[in-house]
Tab-separated table of C-alpha atoms in Angstrom:
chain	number	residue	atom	x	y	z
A	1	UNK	CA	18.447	-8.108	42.813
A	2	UNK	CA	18.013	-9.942	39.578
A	3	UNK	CA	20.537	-12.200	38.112
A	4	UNK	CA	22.619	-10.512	35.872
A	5	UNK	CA	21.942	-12.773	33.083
A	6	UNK	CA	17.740	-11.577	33.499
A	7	UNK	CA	17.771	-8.355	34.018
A	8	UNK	CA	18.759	-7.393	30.261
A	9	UNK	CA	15.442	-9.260	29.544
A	10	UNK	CA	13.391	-7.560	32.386
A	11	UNK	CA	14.748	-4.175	31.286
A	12	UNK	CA	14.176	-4.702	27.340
A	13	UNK	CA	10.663	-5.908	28.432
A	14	UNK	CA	10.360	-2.595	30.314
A	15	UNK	CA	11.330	-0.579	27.385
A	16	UNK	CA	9.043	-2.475	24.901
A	17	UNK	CA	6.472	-1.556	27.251
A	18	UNK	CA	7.470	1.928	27.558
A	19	UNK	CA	6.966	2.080	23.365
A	20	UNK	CA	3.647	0.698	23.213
A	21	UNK	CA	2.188	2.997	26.400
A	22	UNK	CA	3.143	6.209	23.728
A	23	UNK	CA	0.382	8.126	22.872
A	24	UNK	CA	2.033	11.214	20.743
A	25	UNK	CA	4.588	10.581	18.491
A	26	UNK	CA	7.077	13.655	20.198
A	27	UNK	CA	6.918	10.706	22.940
A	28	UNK	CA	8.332	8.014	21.009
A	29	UNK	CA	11.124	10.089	19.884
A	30	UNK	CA	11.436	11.069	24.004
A	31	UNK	CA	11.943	7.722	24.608
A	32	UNK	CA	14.136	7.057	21.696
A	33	UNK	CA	16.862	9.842	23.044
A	34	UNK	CA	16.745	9.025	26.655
A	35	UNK	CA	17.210	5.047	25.794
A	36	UNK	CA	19.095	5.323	22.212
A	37	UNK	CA	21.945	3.219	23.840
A	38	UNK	CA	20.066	0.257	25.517
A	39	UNK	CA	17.233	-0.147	22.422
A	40	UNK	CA	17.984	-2.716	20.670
A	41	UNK	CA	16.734	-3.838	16.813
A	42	UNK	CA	13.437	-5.048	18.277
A	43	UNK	CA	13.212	-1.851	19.658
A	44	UNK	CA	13.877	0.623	17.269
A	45	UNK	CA	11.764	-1.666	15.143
A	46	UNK	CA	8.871	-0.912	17.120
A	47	UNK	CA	9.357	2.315	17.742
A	48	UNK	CA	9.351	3.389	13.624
A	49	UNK	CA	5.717	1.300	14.114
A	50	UNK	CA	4.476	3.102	16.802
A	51	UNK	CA	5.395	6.864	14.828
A	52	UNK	CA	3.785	5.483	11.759
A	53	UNK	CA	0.420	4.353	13.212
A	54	UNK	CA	0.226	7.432	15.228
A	55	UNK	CA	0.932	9.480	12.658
A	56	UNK	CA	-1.264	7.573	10.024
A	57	UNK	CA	-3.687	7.175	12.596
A	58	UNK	CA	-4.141	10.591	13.438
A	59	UNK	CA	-2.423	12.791	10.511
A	60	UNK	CA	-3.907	13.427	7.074
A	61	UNK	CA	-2.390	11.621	3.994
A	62	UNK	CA	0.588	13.850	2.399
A	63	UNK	CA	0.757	15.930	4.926
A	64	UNK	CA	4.030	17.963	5.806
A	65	UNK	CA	6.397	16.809	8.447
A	66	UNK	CA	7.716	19.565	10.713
A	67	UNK	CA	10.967	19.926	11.767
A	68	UNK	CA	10.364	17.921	15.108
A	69	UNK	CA	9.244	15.131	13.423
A	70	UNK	CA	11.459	14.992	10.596
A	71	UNK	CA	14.659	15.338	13.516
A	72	UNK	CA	13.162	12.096	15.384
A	73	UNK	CA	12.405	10.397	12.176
A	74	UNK	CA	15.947	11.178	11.322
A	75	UNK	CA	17.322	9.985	14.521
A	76	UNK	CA	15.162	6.759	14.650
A	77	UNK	CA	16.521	5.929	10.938
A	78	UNK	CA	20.329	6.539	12.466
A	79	UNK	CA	19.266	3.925	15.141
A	80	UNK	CA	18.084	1.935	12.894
A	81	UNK	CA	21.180	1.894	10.461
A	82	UNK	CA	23.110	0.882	12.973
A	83	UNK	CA	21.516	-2.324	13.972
A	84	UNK	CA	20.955	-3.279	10.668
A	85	UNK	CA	23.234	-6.045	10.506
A	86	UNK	CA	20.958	-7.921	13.312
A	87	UNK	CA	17.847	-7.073	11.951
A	88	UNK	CA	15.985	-10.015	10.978
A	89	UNK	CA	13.603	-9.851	7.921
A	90	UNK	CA	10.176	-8.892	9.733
A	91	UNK	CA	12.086	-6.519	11.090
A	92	UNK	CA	13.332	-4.871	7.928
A	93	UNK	CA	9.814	-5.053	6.135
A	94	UNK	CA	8.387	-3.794	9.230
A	95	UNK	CA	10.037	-0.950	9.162
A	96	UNK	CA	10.946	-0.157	5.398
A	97	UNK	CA	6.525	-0.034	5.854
A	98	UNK	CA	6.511	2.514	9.090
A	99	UNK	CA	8.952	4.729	7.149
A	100	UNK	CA	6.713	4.511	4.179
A	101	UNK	CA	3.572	5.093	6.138
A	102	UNK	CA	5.014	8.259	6.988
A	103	UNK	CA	5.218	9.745	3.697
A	104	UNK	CA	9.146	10.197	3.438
A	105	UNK	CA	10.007	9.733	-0.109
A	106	UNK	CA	12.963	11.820	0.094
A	107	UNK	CA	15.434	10.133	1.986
A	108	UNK	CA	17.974	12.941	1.757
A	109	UNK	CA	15.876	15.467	3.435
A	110	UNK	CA	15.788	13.343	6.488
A	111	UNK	CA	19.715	13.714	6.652
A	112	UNK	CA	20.277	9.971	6.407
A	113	UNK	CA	21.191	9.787	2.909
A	114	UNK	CA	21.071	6.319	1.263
A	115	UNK	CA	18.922	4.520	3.728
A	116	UNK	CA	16.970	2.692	1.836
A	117	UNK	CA	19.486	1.260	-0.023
A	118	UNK	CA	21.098	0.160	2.686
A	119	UNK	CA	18.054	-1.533	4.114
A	120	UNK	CA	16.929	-3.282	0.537
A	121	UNK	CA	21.081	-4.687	0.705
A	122	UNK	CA	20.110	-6.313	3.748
A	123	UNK	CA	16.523	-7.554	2.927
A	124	UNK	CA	18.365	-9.345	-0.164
A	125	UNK	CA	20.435	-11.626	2.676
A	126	UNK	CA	17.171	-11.659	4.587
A	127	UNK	CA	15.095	-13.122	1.840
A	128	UNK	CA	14.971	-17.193	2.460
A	129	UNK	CA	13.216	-15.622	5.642
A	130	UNK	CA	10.517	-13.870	4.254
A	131	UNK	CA	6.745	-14.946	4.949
A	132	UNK	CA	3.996	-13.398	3.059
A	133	UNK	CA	3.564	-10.383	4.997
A	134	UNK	CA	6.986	-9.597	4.578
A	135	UNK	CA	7.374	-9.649	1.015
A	136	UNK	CA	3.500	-7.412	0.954
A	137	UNK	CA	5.211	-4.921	3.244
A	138	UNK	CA	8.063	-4.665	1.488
A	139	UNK	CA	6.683	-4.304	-1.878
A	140	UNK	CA	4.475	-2.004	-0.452
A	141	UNK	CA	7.237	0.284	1.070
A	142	UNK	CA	9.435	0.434	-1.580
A	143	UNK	CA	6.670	1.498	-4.094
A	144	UNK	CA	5.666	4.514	-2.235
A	145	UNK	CA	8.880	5.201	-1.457
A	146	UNK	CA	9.315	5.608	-5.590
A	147	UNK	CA	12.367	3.168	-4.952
A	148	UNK	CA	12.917	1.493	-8.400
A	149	UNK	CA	15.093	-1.510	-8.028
A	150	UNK	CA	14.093	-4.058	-10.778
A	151	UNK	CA	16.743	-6.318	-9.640
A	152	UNK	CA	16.196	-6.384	-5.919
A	153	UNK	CA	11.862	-6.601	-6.985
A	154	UNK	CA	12.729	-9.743	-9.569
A	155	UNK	CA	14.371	-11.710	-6.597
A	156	UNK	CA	11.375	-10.753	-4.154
A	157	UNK	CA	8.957	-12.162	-6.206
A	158	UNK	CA	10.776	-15.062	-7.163
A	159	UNK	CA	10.940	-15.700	-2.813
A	160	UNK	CA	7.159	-14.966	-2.854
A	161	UNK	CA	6.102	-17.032	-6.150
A	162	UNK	CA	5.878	-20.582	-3.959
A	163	UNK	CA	4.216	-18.642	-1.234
A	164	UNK	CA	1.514	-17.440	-3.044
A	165	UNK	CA	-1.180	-19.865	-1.779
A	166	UNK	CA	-0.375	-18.609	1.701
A	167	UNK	CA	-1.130	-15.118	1.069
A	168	UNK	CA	-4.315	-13.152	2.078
A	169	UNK	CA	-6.199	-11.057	0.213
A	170	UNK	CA	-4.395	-7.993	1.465
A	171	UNK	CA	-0.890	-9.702	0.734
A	172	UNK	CA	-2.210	-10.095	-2.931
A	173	UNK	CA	-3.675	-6.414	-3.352
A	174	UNK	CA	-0.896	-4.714	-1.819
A	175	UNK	CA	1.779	-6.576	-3.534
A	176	UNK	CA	-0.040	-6.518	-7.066
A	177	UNK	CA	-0.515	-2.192	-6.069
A	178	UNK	CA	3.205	-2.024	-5.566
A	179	UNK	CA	4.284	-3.395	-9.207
A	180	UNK	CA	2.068	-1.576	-10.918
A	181	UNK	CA	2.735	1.655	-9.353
A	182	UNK	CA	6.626	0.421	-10.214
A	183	UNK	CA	5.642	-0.447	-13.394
A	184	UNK	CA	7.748	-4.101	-12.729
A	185	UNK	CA	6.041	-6.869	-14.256
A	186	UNK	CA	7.428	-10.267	-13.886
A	187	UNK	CA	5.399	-12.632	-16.067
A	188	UNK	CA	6.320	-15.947	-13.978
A	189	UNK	CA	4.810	-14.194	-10.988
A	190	UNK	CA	1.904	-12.616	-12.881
A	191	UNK	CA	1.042	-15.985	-13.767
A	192	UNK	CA	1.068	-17.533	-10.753
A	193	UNK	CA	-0.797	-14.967	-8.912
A	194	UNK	CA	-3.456	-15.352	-11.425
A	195	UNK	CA	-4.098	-19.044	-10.561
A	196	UNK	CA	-3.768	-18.603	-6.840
A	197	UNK	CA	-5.457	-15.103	-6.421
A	198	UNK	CA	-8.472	-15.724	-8.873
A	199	UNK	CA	-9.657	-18.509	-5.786
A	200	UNK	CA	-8.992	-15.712	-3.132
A	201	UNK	CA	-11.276	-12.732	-4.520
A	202	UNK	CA	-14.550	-13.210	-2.822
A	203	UNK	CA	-12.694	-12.989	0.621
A	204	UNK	CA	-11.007	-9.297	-0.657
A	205	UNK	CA	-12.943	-6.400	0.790
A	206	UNK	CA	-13.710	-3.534	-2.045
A	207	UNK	CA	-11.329	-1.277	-2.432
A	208	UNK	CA	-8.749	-4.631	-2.382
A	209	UNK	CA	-10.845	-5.799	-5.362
A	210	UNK	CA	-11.033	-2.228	-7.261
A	211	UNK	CA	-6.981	-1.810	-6.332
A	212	UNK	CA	-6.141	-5.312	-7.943
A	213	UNK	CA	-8.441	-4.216	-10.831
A	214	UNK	CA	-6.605	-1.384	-10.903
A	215	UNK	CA	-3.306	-2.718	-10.681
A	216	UNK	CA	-3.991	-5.255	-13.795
A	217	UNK	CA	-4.874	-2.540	-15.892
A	218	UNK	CA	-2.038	-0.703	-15.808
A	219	UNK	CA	0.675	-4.253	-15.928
A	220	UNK	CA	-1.860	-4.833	-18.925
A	221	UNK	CA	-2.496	-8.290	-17.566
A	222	UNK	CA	-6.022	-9.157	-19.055
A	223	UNK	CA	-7.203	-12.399	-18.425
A	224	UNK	CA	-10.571	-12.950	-18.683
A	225	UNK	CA	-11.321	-15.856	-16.747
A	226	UNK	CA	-9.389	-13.452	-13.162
A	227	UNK	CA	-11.061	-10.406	-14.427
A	228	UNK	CA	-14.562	-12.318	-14.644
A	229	UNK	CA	-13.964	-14.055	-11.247
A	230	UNK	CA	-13.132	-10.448	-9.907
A	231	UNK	CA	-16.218	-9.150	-10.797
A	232	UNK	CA	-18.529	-11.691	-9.567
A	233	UNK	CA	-16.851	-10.811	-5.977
A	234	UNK	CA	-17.369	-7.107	-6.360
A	235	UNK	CA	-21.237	-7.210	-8.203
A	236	UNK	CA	-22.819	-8.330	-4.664
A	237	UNK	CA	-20.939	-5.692	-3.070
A	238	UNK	CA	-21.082	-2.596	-5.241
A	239	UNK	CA	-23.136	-0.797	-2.753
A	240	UNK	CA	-20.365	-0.656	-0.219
A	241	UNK	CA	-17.902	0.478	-2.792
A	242	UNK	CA	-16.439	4.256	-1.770
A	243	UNK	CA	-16.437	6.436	-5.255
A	244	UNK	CA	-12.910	6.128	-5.725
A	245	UNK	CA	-13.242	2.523	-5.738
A	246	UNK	CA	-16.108	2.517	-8.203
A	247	UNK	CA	-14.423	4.918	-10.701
A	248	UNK	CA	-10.648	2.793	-9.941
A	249	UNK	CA	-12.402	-0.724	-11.066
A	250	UNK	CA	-14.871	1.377	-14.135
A	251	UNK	CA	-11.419	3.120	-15.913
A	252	UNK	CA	-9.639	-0.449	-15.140
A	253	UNK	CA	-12.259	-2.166	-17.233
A	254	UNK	CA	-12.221	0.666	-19.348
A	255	UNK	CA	-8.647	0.310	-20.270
A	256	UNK	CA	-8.492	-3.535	-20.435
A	257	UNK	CA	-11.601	-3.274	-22.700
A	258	UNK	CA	-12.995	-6.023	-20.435
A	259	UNK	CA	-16.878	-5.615	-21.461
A	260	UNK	CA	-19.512	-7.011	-19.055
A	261	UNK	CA	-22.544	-5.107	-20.009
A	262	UNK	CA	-24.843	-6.637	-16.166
A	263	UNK	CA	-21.201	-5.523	-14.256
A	264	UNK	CA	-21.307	-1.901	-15.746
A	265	UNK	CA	-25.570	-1.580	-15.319
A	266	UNK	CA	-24.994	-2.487	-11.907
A	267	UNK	CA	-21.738	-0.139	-11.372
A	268	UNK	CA	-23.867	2.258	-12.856
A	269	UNK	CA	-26.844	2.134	-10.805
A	270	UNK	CA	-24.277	2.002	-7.898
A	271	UNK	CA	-22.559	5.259	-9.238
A	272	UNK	CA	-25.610	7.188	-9.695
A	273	UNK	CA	-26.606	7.559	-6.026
A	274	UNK	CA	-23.344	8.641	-5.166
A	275	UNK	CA	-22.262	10.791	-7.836
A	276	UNK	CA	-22.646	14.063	-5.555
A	277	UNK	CA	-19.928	12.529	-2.929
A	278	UNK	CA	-17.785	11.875	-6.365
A	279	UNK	CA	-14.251	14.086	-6.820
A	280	UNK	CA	-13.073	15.618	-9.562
A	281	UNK	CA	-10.636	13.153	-10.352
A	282	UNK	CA	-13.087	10.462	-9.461
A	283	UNK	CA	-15.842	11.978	-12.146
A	284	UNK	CA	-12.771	11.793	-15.057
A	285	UNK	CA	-12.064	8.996	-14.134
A	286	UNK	CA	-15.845	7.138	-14.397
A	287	UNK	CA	-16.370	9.507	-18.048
A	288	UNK	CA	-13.021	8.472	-19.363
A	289	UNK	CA	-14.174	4.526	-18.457
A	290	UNK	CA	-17.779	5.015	-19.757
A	291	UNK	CA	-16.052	6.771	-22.882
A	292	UNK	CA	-13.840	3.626	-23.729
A	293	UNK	CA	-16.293	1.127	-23.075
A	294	UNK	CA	-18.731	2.805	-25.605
A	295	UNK	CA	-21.424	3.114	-23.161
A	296	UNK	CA	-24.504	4.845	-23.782
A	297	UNK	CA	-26.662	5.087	-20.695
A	298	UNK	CA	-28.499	7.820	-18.577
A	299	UNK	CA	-26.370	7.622	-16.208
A	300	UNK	CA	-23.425	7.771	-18.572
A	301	UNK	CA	-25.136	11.218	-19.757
A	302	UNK	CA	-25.230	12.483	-16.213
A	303	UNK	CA	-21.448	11.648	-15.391
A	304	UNK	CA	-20.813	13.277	-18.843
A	305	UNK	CA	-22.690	16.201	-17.842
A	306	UNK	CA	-20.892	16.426	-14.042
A	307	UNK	CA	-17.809	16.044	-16.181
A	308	UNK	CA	-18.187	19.051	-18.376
A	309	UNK	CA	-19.928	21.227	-15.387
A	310	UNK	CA	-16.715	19.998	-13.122
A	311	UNK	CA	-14.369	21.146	-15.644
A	312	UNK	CA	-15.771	24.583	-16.206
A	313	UNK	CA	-15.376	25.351	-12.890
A	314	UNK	CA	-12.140	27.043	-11.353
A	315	UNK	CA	-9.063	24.930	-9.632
A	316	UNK	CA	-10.415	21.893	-11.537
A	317	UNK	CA	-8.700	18.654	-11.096
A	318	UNK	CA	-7.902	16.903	-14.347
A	319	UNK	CA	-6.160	13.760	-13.981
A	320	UNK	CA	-7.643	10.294	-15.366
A	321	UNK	CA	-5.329	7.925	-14.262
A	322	UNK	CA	-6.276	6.903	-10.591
A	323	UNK	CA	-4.198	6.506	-7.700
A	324	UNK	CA	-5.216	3.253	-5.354
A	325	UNK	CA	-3.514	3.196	-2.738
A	326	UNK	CA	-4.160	1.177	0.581
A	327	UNK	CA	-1.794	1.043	3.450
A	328	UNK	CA	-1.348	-2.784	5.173
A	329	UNK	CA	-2.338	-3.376	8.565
């Protein structure tokens, strides 16, 4: 037999193991149940990771949870809660993220009221400890969770605002996603991120660039000499641009009134060969761009056309403010 003082590590090993092997998330939650009382943080931790990839991985966005899931979720959340207090801060961003990933932006319907409040009170003490991928994932979370907390936001950025150099191009996109879709601006950080990130662009991948666009348009943060160093990373890669990229960056420039006529004739070129794979919402969003920027072009006639031919038809989509979104890894 083991010494007592190693088999608590043997057997937490064991379980760790156990999480990762899970290939359905109804086995997660199996595991959770039969081993609520020897998981530990770490544990429970990993196990809101393991439900959220499998879910993400294999679940369409906005999609429903059933009852099943929503009890395990629930229970996981209870673990959670009550090994808060020794949860460090990877921990808490990790899994403020998982719970995120899974779509639950109504805490009370999960029967574990409050949660999130009681997870941001102890990210606060956790802060000093927070790397870059902490504060993304975090910002992240509690933006599509709809969790406004201007306070709480103000001191996160002021713990990320010395870290910027060390962030990555996701860290960046993520994080400047999640104040937008908050609506928080913070100048000081705003200002920072503008030095550091305008360095960083031509290692973001497209829809990171066309989200950051995104993202500056609607904190109304024009600055040209970002927004022209932003550009020059995406014109090489327009081609690989998905639609809802190309029409995210076009209504971006469009509402910044950022004019860069060889930008927009490439965009367009780009557009026009994948204007059939475009949405509804994706088409308003290109005319509305093309509209502000005063742009007269055959391509600009064809998108206005689509537009008007989209909009006649039945169960249209109207909606010309886009919604980037991009989950970290």
């Amino acid at each position: 037999m083991a010494p007592p003082d190693v088999e608590p590590s043997l057997a937490s090993q064991k379980l760790s193991r156990l999480i990762s092997s899970c290939k359905m998330t109804g086995a997660v939650f199996a595991v959770a149940g039969e081993h609520r009382d020897a998981a530990d943080d770490v544990h429970v931790s990993s196990m809101l990771l393991r439900v959220g990839k499998l879910r993400g991985d294999g679940t369409p966005a906005g999609t429903p949870m059933d009852a099943a899931t929503r009890a395990g979720v629930a229970l996981l959340l209870r673990l959670a809660l009550a090994r808060l207090e020794q949860m460090p801060g990877a921990h808490i961003a990790n899994t403020l993220w998982a719970v995120a990933k899974l779509g639950i932006n109504e805490p009370a319907r999960m029967g574990v009221p409050a949660w999130v409040d009681a997870f941001v009170s102890r990210a606060w003490l956790e802060l000093p400890r927070f790397n870059p991928k902490n504060v993304a994932h975090t910002a992240w979370a509690l933006a599509s969770l709809d969790y406004h907390g201007p306070a709480f936001m103000h001191a996160l950025l002021q713990t990320a605002t010395p870290q910027l150099s060390n962030f990555n191009a996701q860290n960046l996109s993520n994080t400047t996603w999640a104040l937008a879709t908050l609506g928080h601006s913070d100048a000081a950080f705003m200002g920072a991120l503008l030095v550091v990130g305008k360095h960083k662009l031509p290692s973001f991948d497209p829809q990171s660039l066309a989200n950051t666009a995104w993202g500056m348009a609607i904190l109304d943060c024009n600055d040209s000499a970002f927004m022209g160093a932003l550009l020059a990373a995406a014109t090489p890669r327009l081609r690989t641009f998905a639609p809802q990229d190309l029409a995210n960056i076009a209504w971006a420039l469009g509402i910044l009134d950022y004019v860069d006529p060889a930008f927009m004739r490439a965009l367009m070129e780009t557009a026009s060969a994948k204007l059939p794979r475009f949405s509804n919402t994706e088409v308003n969003q290109l005319h509305a761009a093309l509209s502000m920027l005063d742009i007269n072009h055959e391509v600009a006639r064809a998108v206005a056309e689509l537009h008007i031919a989209r909009a006649a038809a039945p169960k249209r989509i109207v909606n010309t403010k886009p919604i980037a979104m991009r989950a970290p890894s």
